[in-house]
Structures are given as structure tokens and as C-alpha cells.
XYZ file of C-alpha atoms in Angstrom:
699
model
C 73.174 -51.741 -28.456
C 69.760 -52.471 -30.468
C 70.114 -51.588 -33.899
C 73.879 -51.003 -34.055
C 76.709 -53.344 -34.702
C 80.428 -52.832 -35.076
C 82.347 -53.762 -38.460
C 85.203 -56.008 -38.171
C 88.478 -54.259 -38.142
C 92.319 -55.222 -38.242
C 93.571 -56.100 -34.904
C 96.288 -53.390 -35.155
C 93.781 -50.495 -35.497
C 92.412 -51.243 -32.001
C 95.562 -51.951 -30.085
C 95.404 -48.508 -28.375
C 92.167 -49.290 -27.049
C 93.015 -52.824 -25.981
C 96.010 -51.174 -23.988
C 94.018 -48.751 -22.301
C 91.525 -51.232 -21.338
C 93.983 -53.553 -19.590
C 95.792 -50.600 -17.697
C 92.387 -49.543 -16.555
C 91.590 -52.904 -14.932
C 95.048 -52.764 -12.968
C 94.855 -49.352 -12.150
C 94.527 -47.930 -8.431
C 91.556 -48.519 -6.232
C 89.706 -45.242 -6.887
C 89.865 -46.013 -10.758
C 88.272 -49.733 -10.294
C 85.360 -48.211 -8.262
C 85.082 -45.634 -10.963
C 85.029 -48.433 -13.761
C 82.538 -50.308 -11.803
C 80.178 -47.446 -11.326
C 80.309 -46.721 -15.046
C 80.287 -50.360 -16.432
C 76.896 -50.096 -18.078
C 78.055 -47.309 -20.235
C 79.937 -48.670 -23.412
C 82.388 -46.423 -25.169
C 81.294 -44.852 -28.228
C 82.980 -45.914 -31.423
C 83.936 -43.546 -34.392
C 81.267 -42.935 -36.905
C 83.352 -44.507 -39.547
C 83.115 -48.042 -37.515
C 79.220 -47.847 -37.277
C 76.615 -49.015 -39.676
C 73.326 -47.348 -40.297
C 70.597 -48.070 -37.828
C 66.621 -47.385 -38.091
C 66.567 -46.718 -34.226
C 68.195 -43.233 -34.589
C 66.333 -40.255 -32.574
C 66.694 -36.490 -33.018
C 70.036 -36.304 -31.473
C 71.558 -39.220 -33.043
C 71.591 -42.859 -32.023
C 69.680 -44.217 -29.190
C 72.258 -44.420 -26.192
C 75.029 -42.418 -28.152
C 75.688 -38.734 -28.400
C 75.107 -37.081 -31.554
C 78.258 -34.752 -31.156
C 80.939 -35.793 -33.677
C 83.606 -34.332 -31.385
C 83.227 -37.502 -28.839
C 86.526 -39.352 -28.988
C 86.431 -43.300 -29.633
C 88.387 -44.151 -26.304
C 85.245 -43.316 -24.419
C 86.871 -41.570 -21.514
C 84.087 -38.868 -21.668
C 81.507 -41.551 -21.226
C 83.385 -43.057 -18.294
C 84.010 -39.847 -16.423
C 81.545 -38.982 -13.333
C 81.170 -36.044 -11.361
C 83.030 -32.869 -12.144
C 86.607 -34.620 -12.894
C 87.739 -38.065 -13.147
C 90.985 -39.964 -13.532
C 91.718 -41.885 -16.848
C 94.469 -43.129 -18.749
C 96.046 -41.879 -21.996
C 96.037 -44.802 -24.452
C 99.547 -43.669 -25.874
C 101.697 -43.391 -22.797
C 99.750 -44.730 -19.813
C 99.737 -41.391 -17.936
C 96.798 -40.042 -15.953
C 94.840 -37.095 -17.344
C 91.819 -35.022 -16.104
C 88.799 -34.847 -18.273
C 85.585 -32.793 -18.023
C 82.198 -34.577 -17.389
C 79.240 -33.988 -19.581
C 76.861 -35.671 -17.192
C 75.516 -32.669 -15.674
C 74.649 -31.081 -19.185
C 72.995 -34.152 -20.417
C 70.832 -34.537 -17.315
C 69.680 -30.993 -17.514
C 68.691 -31.555 -21.107
C 67.111 -34.832 -20.393
C 65.069 -33.227 -17.610
C 63.794 -30.270 -19.661
C 62.973 -32.868 -22.410
C 60.988 -34.939 -19.936
C 58.959 -32.222 -18.679
C 58.092 -30.775 -21.955
C 57.129 -34.606 -23.036
C 54.852 -34.797 -20.193
C 53.323 -31.445 -20.855
C 52.527 -32.392 -24.295
C 50.938 -35.677 -23.112
C 48.890 -33.861 -20.662
C 47.378 -31.573 -23.372
C 46.746 -34.247 -25.595
C 44.951 -36.209 -23.057
C 42.703 -33.125 -22.387
C 42.123 -32.576 -25.876
C 41.031 -36.381 -26.274
C 38.497 -36.014 -23.192
C 37.246 -32.775 -24.624
C 36.524 -34.443 -28.048
C 34.307 -37.234 -26.459
C 30.421 -36.801 -26.357
C 29.022 -34.823 -23.263
C 32.534 -34.022 -21.869
C 31.597 -30.529 -20.657
C 28.510 -32.403 -18.907
C 30.661 -35.005 -17.292
C 33.475 -32.413 -16.235
C 30.761 -30.289 -14.622
C 28.888 -33.394 -12.923
C 32.246 -34.582 -11.491
C 32.771 -31.140 -9.800
C 29.231 -31.309 -8.391
C 30.109 -34.990 -7.097
C 33.164 -33.668 -5.398
C 31.232 -31.147 -3.369
C 28.316 -33.327 -2.679
C 30.497 -36.513 -1.312
C 31.691 -34.375 1.605
C 28.024 -34.556 3.110
C 28.786 -32.863 6.488
C 30.561 -30.157 4.907
C 27.599 -29.176 2.459
C 24.730 -27.052 3.898
C 21.297 -28.447 3.194
C 20.083 -25.891 0.848
C 23.338 -25.996 -1.203
C 22.957 -29.532 -1.334
C 19.372 -29.196 -2.732
C 20.599 -26.853 -5.485
C 23.578 -29.202 -6.471
C 21.248 -32.036 -6.572
C 18.735 -30.216 -8.693
C 21.650 -28.996 -11.175
C 22.783 -32.682 -11.172
C 19.583 -34.057 -12.415
C 19.183 -31.188 -14.965
C 22.405 -32.494 -16.552
C 21.840 -36.507 -16.415
C 18.264 -36.399 -17.367
C 18.056 -38.042 -20.623
C 21.891 -38.919 -20.753
C 21.934 -41.614 -18.054
C 23.117 -44.256 -20.315
C 25.933 -42.070 -21.505
C 27.059 -41.729 -17.837
C 26.739 -45.242 -16.177
C 29.150 -47.139 -18.362
C 32.262 -44.762 -17.566
C 34.200 -45.719 -14.551
C 34.255 -42.032 -13.245
C 30.878 -40.644 -14.160
C 28.822 -43.786 -12.840
C 29.783 -42.342 -9.351
C 27.942 -39.187 -10.312
C 24.729 -41.120 -10.976
C 25.242 -43.125 -7.685
C 25.346 -39.925 -5.810
C 22.202 -38.623 -7.791
C 20.268 -41.795 -6.628
C 21.580 -41.241 -2.811
C 20.104 -37.861 -2.717
C 17.137 -38.078 -5.069
C 13.511 -38.680 -4.184
C 11.554 -41.677 -5.262
C 10.240 -40.047 -8.334
C 13.722 -39.091 -9.537
C 14.941 -42.669 -8.710
C 12.404 -44.224 -11.028
C 13.072 -41.792 -13.720
C 16.839 -43.083 -13.701
C 15.504 -46.756 -13.608
C 13.153 -46.025 -16.357
C 16.101 -44.635 -18.580
C 18.331 -47.593 -17.993
C 15.567 -50.335 -18.662
C 17.005 -52.889 -21.042
C 20.609 -52.270 -19.928
C 20.747 -53.968 -16.395
C 22.457 -56.983 -17.489
C 25.170 -55.129 -19.185
C 25.358 -52.984 -16.142
C 25.759 -55.967 -13.999
C 28.668 -57.201 -16.221
C 30.349 -53.969 -15.696
C 33.226 -53.669 -13.118
C 32.069 -50.452 -11.884
C 28.283 -50.058 -13.038
C 27.303 -53.121 -11.017
C 27.449 -51.034 -7.874
C 24.680 -48.640 -9.348
C 22.322 -51.619 -9.642
C 22.824 -52.105 -5.850
C 22.262 -48.529 -5.013
C 18.970 -48.670 -7.020
C 17.727 -51.623 -5.292
C 18.587 -50.379 -1.822
C 16.941 -46.936 -2.284
C 14.379 -48.066 -4.567
C 10.982 -49.814 -4.143
C 9.088 -52.886 -5.510
C 8.630 -51.292 -8.738
C 12.081 -50.626 -9.325
C 13.005 -54.181 -8.137
C 10.479 -55.477 -10.582
C 11.959 -53.581 -13.525
C 15.444 -54.906 -12.770
C 15.196 -58.462 -11.600
C 13.181 -59.852 -14.769
C 15.943 -58.611 -17.086
C 18.276 -61.284 -15.647
C 15.652 -64.117 -16.620
C 17.385 -66.354 -19.406
C 20.871 -65.198 -18.442
C 21.257 -66.573 -14.967
C 23.713 -69.449 -15.995
C 25.835 -67.108 -17.841
C 25.873 -64.476 -15.220
C 26.605 -66.646 -12.216
C 29.967 -67.616 -14.081
C 30.791 -64.010 -14.834
C 33.473 -62.539 -12.617
C 31.543 -59.154 -12.041
C 27.745 -60.116 -12.580
C 27.891 -63.096 -10.184
C 28.287 -61.369 -7.071
C 25.324 -58.610 -7.684
C 23.320 -61.573 -9.081
C 23.753 -63.319 -5.932
C 23.388 -60.298 -3.760
C 19.738 -59.723 -5.281
C 18.958 -63.278 -5.058
C 19.756 -63.319 -1.376
C 18.570 -60.069 0.031
C 16.208 -58.333 -2.474
C 14.318 -60.908 -4.978
C 10.924 -62.024 -3.944
C 9.994 -65.770 -3.430
C 8.842 -66.012 -6.892
C 11.701 -64.299 -8.509
C 14.142 -66.600 -6.559
C 12.387 -69.600 -7.859
C 12.568 -68.485 -11.471
C 16.238 -67.851 -11.116
C 16.955 -71.187 -9.535
C 15.102 -73.176 -12.137
C 17.449 -71.857 -14.849
C 20.250 -73.990 -13.046
C 18.444 -76.939 -14.023
C 19.070 -76.782 -17.833
C 18.909 -74.451 -20.757
C 15.016 -75.537 -21.278
C 14.320 -73.423 -18.085
C 16.041 -70.337 -19.444
C 14.854 -70.519 -22.938
C 11.302 -71.233 -22.193
C 10.814 -68.539 -19.599
C 7.734 -68.028 -17.389
C 5.573 -64.977 -17.519
C 6.545 -64.221 -13.775
C 3.082 -64.160 -12.724
C 1.985 -67.716 -12.608
C 3.512 -69.371 -9.508
C 6.497 -71.892 -10.118
C 8.502 -74.002 -7.608
C 12.183 -74.206 -7.473
C 11.914 -77.881 -5.795
C 14.024 -80.248 -8.133
C 12.487 -83.284 -6.733
C 8.969 -82.033 -7.564
C 9.938 -81.050 -11.055
C 11.319 -84.465 -11.648
C 8.353 -86.011 -10.009
C 6.327 -84.206 -12.781
C 8.697 -84.999 -15.600
C 10.424 -88.186 -14.741
C 11.902 -88.648 -18.412
C 13.824 -85.325 -17.985
C 15.868 -86.556 -14.949
C 18.989 -87.433 -16.834
C 19.718 -84.284 -18.816
C 18.286 -82.114 -15.811
C 20.674 -83.743 -13.400
C 23.617 -83.736 -15.702
C 23.238 -80.243 -16.456
C 22.930 -79.077 -12.794
C 25.916 -81.249 -11.608
C 28.120 -79.718 -14.536
C 27.249 -76.145 -13.659
C 27.926 -76.891 -9.702
C 31.194 -78.584 -10.439
C 32.376 -75.691 -12.696
C 31.896 -73.167 -9.810
C 33.543 -75.494 -7.395
C 36.571 -75.823 -9.508
C 36.657 -72.068 -9.969
C 36.566 -71.743 -6.088
C 33.368 -69.289 -6.408
C 31.671 -71.231 -3.468
C 30.352 -68.469 -1.308
C 27.240 -67.729 -3.246
C 23.858 -68.450 -1.578
C 22.353 -69.440 -4.996
C 24.839 -72.011 -5.266
C 24.192 -73.567 -1.941
C 20.498 -73.649 -2.701
C 21.114 -75.299 -5.814
C 23.603 -77.794 -4.286
C 20.648 -78.627 -1.689
C 18.114 -79.348 -4.507
C 20.493 -81.528 -6.129
C 21.168 -83.584 -3.099
C 17.418 -83.897 -1.984
C 16.638 -85.076 -5.723
C 19.163 -88.145 -5.306
C 18.447 -91.248 -3.522
C 20.640 -92.299 -0.736
C 23.037 -94.900 -1.458
C 22.958 -94.534 -5.292
C 26.035 -93.445 -7.228
C 24.568 -89.948 -7.725
C 24.436 -89.371 -3.902
C 27.891 -90.970 -3.581
C 29.537 -88.838 -6.360
C 28.135 -85.678 -4.873
C 29.460 -86.323 -1.254
C 32.723 -86.789 -3.001
C 32.323 -83.391 -4.562
C 31.638 -81.670 -1.281
C 34.797 -83.325 0.043
C 36.733 -82.814 -2.964
C 37.721 -79.165 -2.315
C 41.228 -79.437 -0.996
C 41.232 -76.180 0.996
C 37.722 -76.967 2.457
C 36.348 -73.705 1.499
C 33.256 -75.134 -0.010
C 32.064 -76.884 3.410
C 33.045 -73.990 5.142
C 31.064 -71.627 3.121
C 28.104 -73.877 3.223
C 27.998 -73.778 6.928
C 26.959 -70.207 7.087
C 23.905 -70.302 4.840
C 20.399 -71.770 5.633
C 20.419 -74.114 2.746
C 24.257 -74.909 3.121
C 23.857 -75.728 6.801
C 21.035 -78.305 6.035
C 23.092 -79.714 3.301
C 26.122 -80.377 5.501
C 23.756 -81.868 8.372
C 22.250 -84.182 5.602
C 25.557 -85.091 4.441
C 26.722 -85.934 8.053
C 23.536 -87.915 8.368
C 23.731 -90.012 5.344
C 27.392 -90.379 5.164
C 29.625 -93.091 6.621
C 32.122 -92.948 9.374
C 34.831 -91.981 7.091
C 32.721 -88.965 5.407
C 31.722 -87.927 8.893
C 35.164 -87.731 10.100
C 36.446 -85.923 7.111
C 33.695 -83.280 7.186
C 34.356 -82.600 10.910
C 37.983 -82.147 10.287
C 37.452 -79.634 7.538
C 36.078 -77.131 10.306
C 39.116 -76.991 12.332
C 40.062 -73.568 13.250
C 36.404 -72.597 12.458
C 34.469 -74.017 15.407
C 34.180 -70.726 17.467
C 32.849 -69.033 14.203
C 30.211 -71.863 13.835
C 29.152 -71.594 17.376
C 28.237 -67.846 17.081
C 26.419 -67.920 13.780
C 22.889 -68.203 13.113
C 23.290 -71.522 10.881
C 26.797 -72.533 11.465
C 25.910 -73.887 14.938
C 23.614 -76.480 13.423
C 26.434 -78.287 11.967
C 27.912 -78.738 15.508
C 24.694 -79.947 16.899
C 24.385 -82.439 13.869
C 27.854 -83.724 14.923
C 26.923 -84.207 18.347
C 23.941 -86.355 17.468
C 25.428 -88.174 14.433
C 29.049 -89.183 14.834
C 29.341 -92.403 17.048
C 33.038 -91.739 17.694
C 32.387 -89.352 20.574
C 36.355 -89.315 21.375
C 36.735 -87.928 17.982
C 33.808 -85.608 18.344
C 35.070 -84.284 21.834
C 38.700 -83.844 20.626
C 37.799 -82.017 17.398
C 35.202 -79.648 18.905
C 35.527 -79.011 22.755
C 39.182 -77.848 22.763
C 38.778 -75.233 20.141
C 35.255 -74.206 21.533
C 36.176 -73.719 24.977
C 39.915 -73.156 25.122
C 42.872 -75.799 25.396
C 43.785 -74.820 28.850
C 41.512 -76.841 31.071
C 40.059 -75.199 34.118
C 42.013 -72.084 33.623
C 41.209 -68.486 33.829
C 41.410 -68.152 30.196
C 39.251 -70.952 29.485
C 36.515 -69.242 31.823
C 36.957 -66.125 29.951
C 36.299 -67.993 26.797
C 33.211 -69.600 28.215
C 31.303 -66.718 29.496
C 30.846 -64.898 26.007
C 29.257 -68.022 24.667
C 26.840 -68.174 27.941
C 25.734 -64.378 27.218
C 25.077 -65.002 23.580
C 21.692 -66.105 22.243
C 23.252 -68.463 19.556
C 26.485 -68.986 21.039
C 25.152 -70.774 24.111
C 23.350 -73.351 22.015
C 26.420 -75.657 21.419
C 27.041 -75.540 25.193
C 23.769 -76.157 26.551
C 22.130 -78.565 23.762
C 23.680 -81.658 25.374
C 21.923 -80.773 28.743
C 18.650 -79.172 27.816
C 18.045 -81.161 24.604
C 15.552 -79.660 22.225
C 13.953 -77.136 24.694
C 12.087 -74.196 23.219
C 13.676 -71.740 25.292
C 16.964 -72.741 23.760
C 16.612 -73.827 20.127
C 14.809 -71.718 17.387
C 12.258 -73.568 15.133
C 14.569 -73.871 12.282
C 16.843 -75.876 14.484
C 14.466 -78.424 15.714
C 13.072 -78.952 12.232
C 16.502 -79.972 11.036
C 17.220 -82.001 14.324
C 13.982 -83.977 13.638
C 15.010 -84.586 10.078
C 18.463 -86.094 11.025
C 17.130 -87.993 13.840
C 14.590 -89.673 11.602
C 17.808 -90.691 9.364
C 20.344 -91.579 12.007
C 18.078 -94.672 13.000
C 19.581 -96.312 9.856
C 22.834 -94.895 9.491
C 24.155 -94.679 13.192
C 24.807 -97.778 15.397
C 25.124 -95.891 18.941
C 22.335 -95.180 21.237
C 21.347 -91.580 21.235
C 21.416 -91.304 25.081
C 24.812 -93.210 25.244
C 26.231 -90.804 22.820
C 24.881 -87.690 24.682
C 26.177 -88.797 28.184
C 29.919 -89.517 26.684
C 29.770 -86.035 24.968
C 28.529 -84.484 28.446
C 31.359 -86.221 30.480
C 33.835 -84.356 28.049
C 31.950 -81.199 28.640
C 31.273 -80.937 32.303
C 34.413 -80.308 34.180
C 35.189 -76.917 32.321
C 31.676 -75.864 32.651
C 31.375 -76.702 36.503
C 34.791 -74.932 36.961
C 33.320 -71.591 35.324
C 30.204 -71.821 37.308
C 32.372 -72.339 40.617
C 34.840 -69.354 39.611
C 32.092 -67.006 37.894
C 29.044 -67.520 39.998
C 28.204 -63.803 40.791
C 28.884 -62.818 36.945
C 26.385 -65.629 35.852
C 23.648 -65.166 38.304
C 23.376 -61.435 37.432
C 21.976 -62.460 34.080
C 18.936 -64.520 32.765
C 21.177 -66.314 30.388
C 23.634 -67.067 33.174
C 20.991 -68.469 35.270
C 19.893 -70.737 32.499
C 23.300 -71.953 32.203
C 24.015 -72.657 35.971
C 20.488 -74.710 36.143
C 21.306 -76.803 33.208
C 25.095 -77.482 34.261
C 24.282 -78.252 37.731
C 21.314 -80.476 36.942
C 22.901 -82.207 33.859
C 26.724 -82.215 34.310
C 28.721 -85.412 35.101
C 31.115 -85.292 37.978
C 31.645 -83.510 41.292
C 29.140 -80.488 41.577
C 29.865 -79.494 45.345
C 32.219 -76.730 44.566
C 29.800 -75.157 41.894
C 26.798 -75.733 44.148
C 28.506 -74.002 47.183
C 29.515 -70.932 45.163
C 25.798 -70.432 44.278
C 24.597 -70.929 47.651
C 27.383 -68.689 49.058
C 26.159 -65.745 47.111
C 22.651 -65.908 49.031
C 24.408 -65.027 52.242
C 26.910 -62.412 50.939
C 24.818 -60.715 48.128
C 21.070 -61.256 48.553
C 20.383 -58.350 46.006
C 21.793 -60.584 43.065
C 19.066 -62.905 43.696
C 16.155 -60.431 43.429
C 15.657 -60.980 39.766
C 12.880 -63.412 38.669
C 15.369 -65.339 36.505
C 17.532 -65.963 39.665
C 14.288 -66.984 41.655
C 13.330 -69.612 39.096
C 16.912 -70.909 39.195
C 17.069 -71.190 42.850
C 13.471 -72.788 43.005
C 14.738 -75.446 40.262
C 17.883 -76.184 42.246
C 16.148 -76.439 45.550
C 13.722 -79.025 43.967
C 16.783 -80.997 42.644
C 15.208 -81.429 39.087
C 13.158 -80.313 36.449
C 9.478 -79.932 36.252
C 7.931 -82.701 33.871
C 4.884 -80.937 31.913
C 3.203 -84.029 31.283
C 3.210 -85.877 34.660
C 3.181 -82.663 36.657
C 5.990 -83.733 38.741
C 9.698 -83.186 39.408
C 12.097 -85.449 37.611
C 14.967 -85.533 40.113
C 18.523 -86.044 39.093
C 20.694 -89.038 39.935
C 22.776 -88.580 42.113
C 20.488 -85.983 44.209
C 22.060 -82.467 43.976
C 21.504 -81.605 47.763
C 21.251 -77.833 47.072
C 18.603 -77.358 49.371
C 20.422 -78.077 52.563
C 23.448 -76.070 51.237
C 21.094 -73.038 50.548
C 19.146 -73.244 53.966
C 22.600 -73.227 55.847
C 23.427 -69.893 54.206
C 19.859 -68.165 54.608
C 18.599 -69.496 57.851
C 19.248 -66.141 59.612
C 17.408 -64.507 57.054
C 14.493 -66.698 56.237
C 11.588 -64.556 57.125
C 13.270 -61.875 54.800
C 13.267 -64.229 52.039
C 9.697 -65.490 52.399
C 8.313 -61.857 52.431
C 10.495 -60.791 49.708
C 10.957 -61.092 45.824
C 12.196 -64.705 46.244
C 9.361 -65.846 48.458
C 8.882 -68.966 46.003
C 12.372 -70.254 46.985
C 10.902 -70.847 50.415
C 7.856 -72.449 48.804
C 10.391 -74.580 46.953
C 12.251 -75.691 50.275
C 9.124 -76.680 51.866
C 8.048 -78.936 48.917
C 11.540 -80.400 48.194
C 11.886 -84.048 48.683
C 14.886 -84.947 50.719
C 15.140 -81.631 52.458
C 16.490 -82.371 56.158
C 15.843 -79.234 57.588
C 12.093 -78.896 56.795
C 10.950 -78.917 60.521
C 13.359 -76.192 61.285
C 12.382 -74.022 58.568
C 8.672 -74.334 59.591
C 9.431 -73.376 62.952
C 11.234 -70.318 62.104
C 8.433 -69.137 59.691
C 5.632 -69.765 62.400
C 7.698 -67.463 64.854
C 7.197 -64.756 62.367
C 3.748 -65.304 61.161
C 2.588 -61.783 61.652
C 5.090 -60.484 59.333
C 3.880 -63.164 56.708
C 0.345 -62.220 56.969
C 1.174 -58.419 56.487
C 3.368 -59.432 53.269
C 0.633 -61.532 52.038
C -2.106 -58.859 52.338
C -0.276 -55.485 51.630
C 1.066 -54.116 48.269
C 4.357 -54.998 47.294
C 6.849 -52.612 45.864
C 6.288 -53.865 42.249
C 2.422 -53.537 42.671
C 2.712 -50.016 44.044
C 4.736 -48.978 41.223
C 2.460 -50.363 38.691
C -0.614 -48.866 40.356
C 1.020 -45.251 40.387
C 1.900 -45.665 36.754
C -1.636 -46.678 36.059
C -2.924 -43.738 37.772
C -0.799 -41.370 35.890
C -1.701 -42.975 32.618
C -5.528 -42.603 33.257
C -4.995 -39.005 34.285
C -3.495 -38.257 30.962
C -6.146 -39.987 28.905
C -9.439 -38.462 30.349
C -12.254 -39.033 28.316
C -10.759 -42.065 26.548
C -11.481 -45.786 27.490
C -8.632 -47.497 29.408
C -8.074 -50.743 30.990
C -9.132 -51.136 34.680
C -6.503 -52.367 36.826
C -8.649 -52.056 39.983
C -9.305 -55.169 41.553
C -5.819 -56.614 40.926
C -4.743 -59.219 43.479
C -2.643 -57.488 46.252
C 0.045 -59.007 48.326
C 3.116 -61.412 47.901
C 1.639 -64.579 46.079
C 4.741 -66.620 47.329
C 3.942 -65.600 51.011
C 0.478 -66.509 50.640
C 1.479 -70.034 49.334
C 3.767 -70.290 52.441
C 0.834 -69.403 54.865
C -1.236 -72.211 53.405
C 1.444 -74.730 53.713
C 1.984 -73.613 57.249
C -1.885 -74.136 58.081
């Protein structure tokens, strides 16, 4: 026992205890279990055999009874429950002894309750002795009420907010650095008007860096910026100038700083903060915030070439610190890394070392995080463009199990497009991307279920259709085309394979599952504009047997005419009937090779309803059949149309359903806007335009 030790004594004086101990070990089975349960309790020695200790408590020694009547044999300590069997040290006979456990337990329980009560009183006294204790206690009660928004009537909430502001006005700084009372200020901001929010912002002026570094108060800054205006933003952000390098490495301040940089700060404020990454000079000699500055490192180095070495070293050191700390998700970090890479010269030691920094993260978190920001995605694309075959393979493999997420992301899909256009090993690209993108079970229902969501998603469809449609404006946003143009210029010196050869090889690996999806999900795809574009691009551009997919589309025209009444479906059918895409420059149709032959399939299905098609919403499909090259049934079609020339003439001169609806809607609007100038819709062309063209072609 700590603080206690037993004196040495002649062996004869402890013989009785030794005998008792030995006999207890060979006792009956209940005695063994009893001794096992109480093995942690050591028998107390006589007071004569104990030296003094400084660990004594009020009732004696720590772990020993203060009662002098306790025997040295320790049988009282070994007893458990109401009774227990023990051995008499003199004759070895069993005897019954009473346990003191219940009494000691009750005493300890009472003592514990009293101790907790005393601690609670002391804690309350300490809280009461702190500054603004009464105010904080009251505001916390108000907060408890206000935070249950749906349970508080509007009038009561106004009264509580008014009382809350009466208390915190002039005391905001005393509240914000405490983990409990800072919530009160956040609630006040939530229900305050703009003037009250500005009042809080002015009271905290000069404290924002400290708030950002606080574990709890940093959220208050976020609340102020979200609910505030430009004036509040311009009070907060400048206080971070000169401290960006320190704050980005701080475990708390780094997150709020990056959130402000990403979503709140102006372009000028972003530039000032990013410049501080380039060295202490940019933090010490701060700008006034009014003169325009640039964050382009290449421009700064061009103006000050003598400072290149210290600036690049300072930036690289900071980037490396954050990468080693695994804090690689910051948008500001990604912007700084892009600026560093753009300032290096391809093929130099700086550029090579930087690519190794990107690849050096063993978990791959750096490359994965980079792909989901604008600057980061561009950086990865440039690394693929300038890297060698080994670098490209390493980068692509890093995104294993992340391909689907990349495909749906606004910036992440750019990495996939860059991989399509830059990696010469198309077998590697196909194996790394397509199974994860589409599903590993080829031509299965589950694979088709994976493809449909991509087709219907504005961004998700890009990785599927890019290899077929190229840089079409309807498919790619402007940012994508800018990055693709940039990497296409670079690949002329870094890639060996011809772009068209690379594209065809990738299309071959992607075609079979997409054609199977068109054949199996034709009706689902035709019902949406995105699905119609998907069908058009796959049937025109895929490699392989297309008859089954084409027949599935043509079959719908016979069984479900209504599904083709949408403008998107009409454009799809006309393009497929022509057998190629319209060339804007030459004003001709670029036919696919081998010919699709969709016109003959479609006519075989709609022949009994040709006049209905010619006078309906899809009249331009019939125009396409008349214009299509290689259409073997053109004469039969003309013959059918001439038989119903009267129906065609009526359709060409009478209002269509859409025209009638527009006229009626226009009439009601004019009636409601009497005395006001309105657009004249009178004189609008009446009749089915497609039918008019058919009449012209029939002569």
C-alpha cells in the first residue's frame, strides 16, 4: 500500500498467519471462490507492525480501517455478504464472522454524496464570482428559449431579443470568448436586424483574429459574414492581413480563413491574402486595400526577377508544411499551388520536384482534394499534360474508387477529360475509368441502372459523351473548353499518339455498354431531352453493331407515338434519319461510316401513319426522310403523301394546337393590360411549318 510498509519480524511471530493462509488455499471449493473474489483485499496488520505514513485520511489509513478492534488475521476483510466461512489460525476449525461491507458501503455512499454536493456548491460560487455572472446566466436562459424557434411566438421572440440586446450591448467582448456565452451572441445575430449586427461588429473590431483562433468563437465570424453585408465583411477581412501565413497553419483559424477566402472575400481581398503566401515581405509591407493588386505569381516574378529565389523557396516551404500536416483541402492552398506551378518552367528541377510533391502524398488525399476545386482541377490537368507516362499512370491510379464522384463534380470531371486526351496508353485509361464509371458487370441490368443517372445529370453526362461529341457547346461549359484548349496545346510536345487514334480506341471500349443501354432503356431515354441527345451521339458515334439499338428506337415510333411529340425527340429522329451531323461550315450532312440505315427502319414502322406524322408535331421527321441520302423507300413515301394532299394543305394553313394556345394566352394578357403598350402577336405565321416544306418538296 502506498505510504505503508511492514516491519521485519521473527518468523515464529507470524506462524499462525502462515498456517491459516496455507490452510485457506487447500480449503473447500466455496472457500477458493471466496478467496478469489477477495484477493485484492490485503489483511490488515496490527498497529504495532505499521510505520507512520503521510497518506492518512480522517478515518485512519488510506485503504485500511481506522478501528483498532480489527484483527490481524484479516478474516473480517475477507468476508463477503452476510456470513462467510473462514479458518481459525489455532485449530483449523471453521467459524462464522460478520461482514462489515454493508456498513462501510453505506458510509462511503453518504460521504460521496456529501462530497459531490460540496463540489457543486463550490462550482456555483466560482461562477457567481466571475464578471457578468448574472448577465450570462440570464442570457443563457433566454437562449434556451429562443433556440426552439417553432415553440416561441413571434411577439415573445421580439421581446426576448430586445432584452438580449439590452444585456449584451457594451459587453459583447466579455461574451464571445466563453464557450457557452458565445452561443448567445450567435443567437442574437440570427434574430437581429442589420443595424444591430453592425453594432456587434463594431464592438468586436480589433478582435477578429483572436476570434478566428478560438475553438468556439470562430463560428461567430461565420454567422456575422453570412447574415451581414459588405460593410461588415470589410470590417472583418482586413484584420487578417499580415497574419495569413500564421492563420493558415492554425488548427482553428485555418478553416474559417479558407471559408472566407472561398465564399465571402472580394477578388481584391483574395489577391491580398494569397500574396502573403509568397513571403514575409508581402505580409509586412501591406497594401492599403484600395490600389488593385495581382495574385499572379508569374506577373510578380516578371516585375521583380531578382526576388524569384526567396519567393519560390518561401512558397514551397509553406506548401510542403501543409501537405505534410495532411491539411490539403483548403481552396487557398490549391490556388497557391497552381500559382507555383505556373511560375515554374516545364522540365526544370523546380517543376519536377513539384510534381513529386503532388505524388508524394502516400494516401493520395492531396490529388483527390485538388480535383474538386477550380484551381486544383486545372493543376492536376496541367500535371497530366506536362508529366511523363509514369507520372500520368500514378496520378490516374490515385483516383481509384473516386471516378464516379469525379464524374458528377463541376471540376472533377475535367480530370477525366484530361486523362482521355493525354494518356497514350488507352488500355490503361479504359481499365482504370470505364469499369468504375459504368459498372463492372458488362451489359447487365445493374450497369444500365448506373448509366441512366449519368445521362440525366448535367455534369455527369460529360465523361460519357465527350468522346462522341467532342467540344460541343451544348455539352461543355466554357471553363472546360478553356482547359481543354490549354492541354491540347501542351500535348503536341508531350504525347506521341494521334488524338483521333486515341479517341477511337477509347470509344471502342465505351461503345458496347452504351449501345446496350440504348436498346434496353429506349423509352426512358426518349422521354427526356438529355436522353435524346445521348441516343443521337451514341448511335452516330459508337463503334460496333447498332442494329438492336436502332430497332429499339424505331419500334417506339410504332407502339408509342406520343413519346416522340417533344421537340427534342423530333430533332433526334431527324438527325438519325439523315444519318449524320449537320456541318455548320459546309451546310451539309457529315454521314457516318458505315451508314446507320435508320431511315429505312423508321419508315417500316410508321408507314401506316405517315400522314399523321406529316401533319403533326414531328412533320420535320418526314422532311428528313425526303431529304435523306440512301433512303430506299423515298418513292413510296411520296406516293403516300400525294394521296393525302388535301390533309397536308389544311395542316399547312390552319392553326396548330400550340399556335392556338399562344393566341388565347396572348388575348387574355392584352385584356388584362388595357391602356398599356403590349407586343402585337397579330400577323404571326399560321400553319404547320414542316407540312409546308413537305408541300414544297412534293411540288
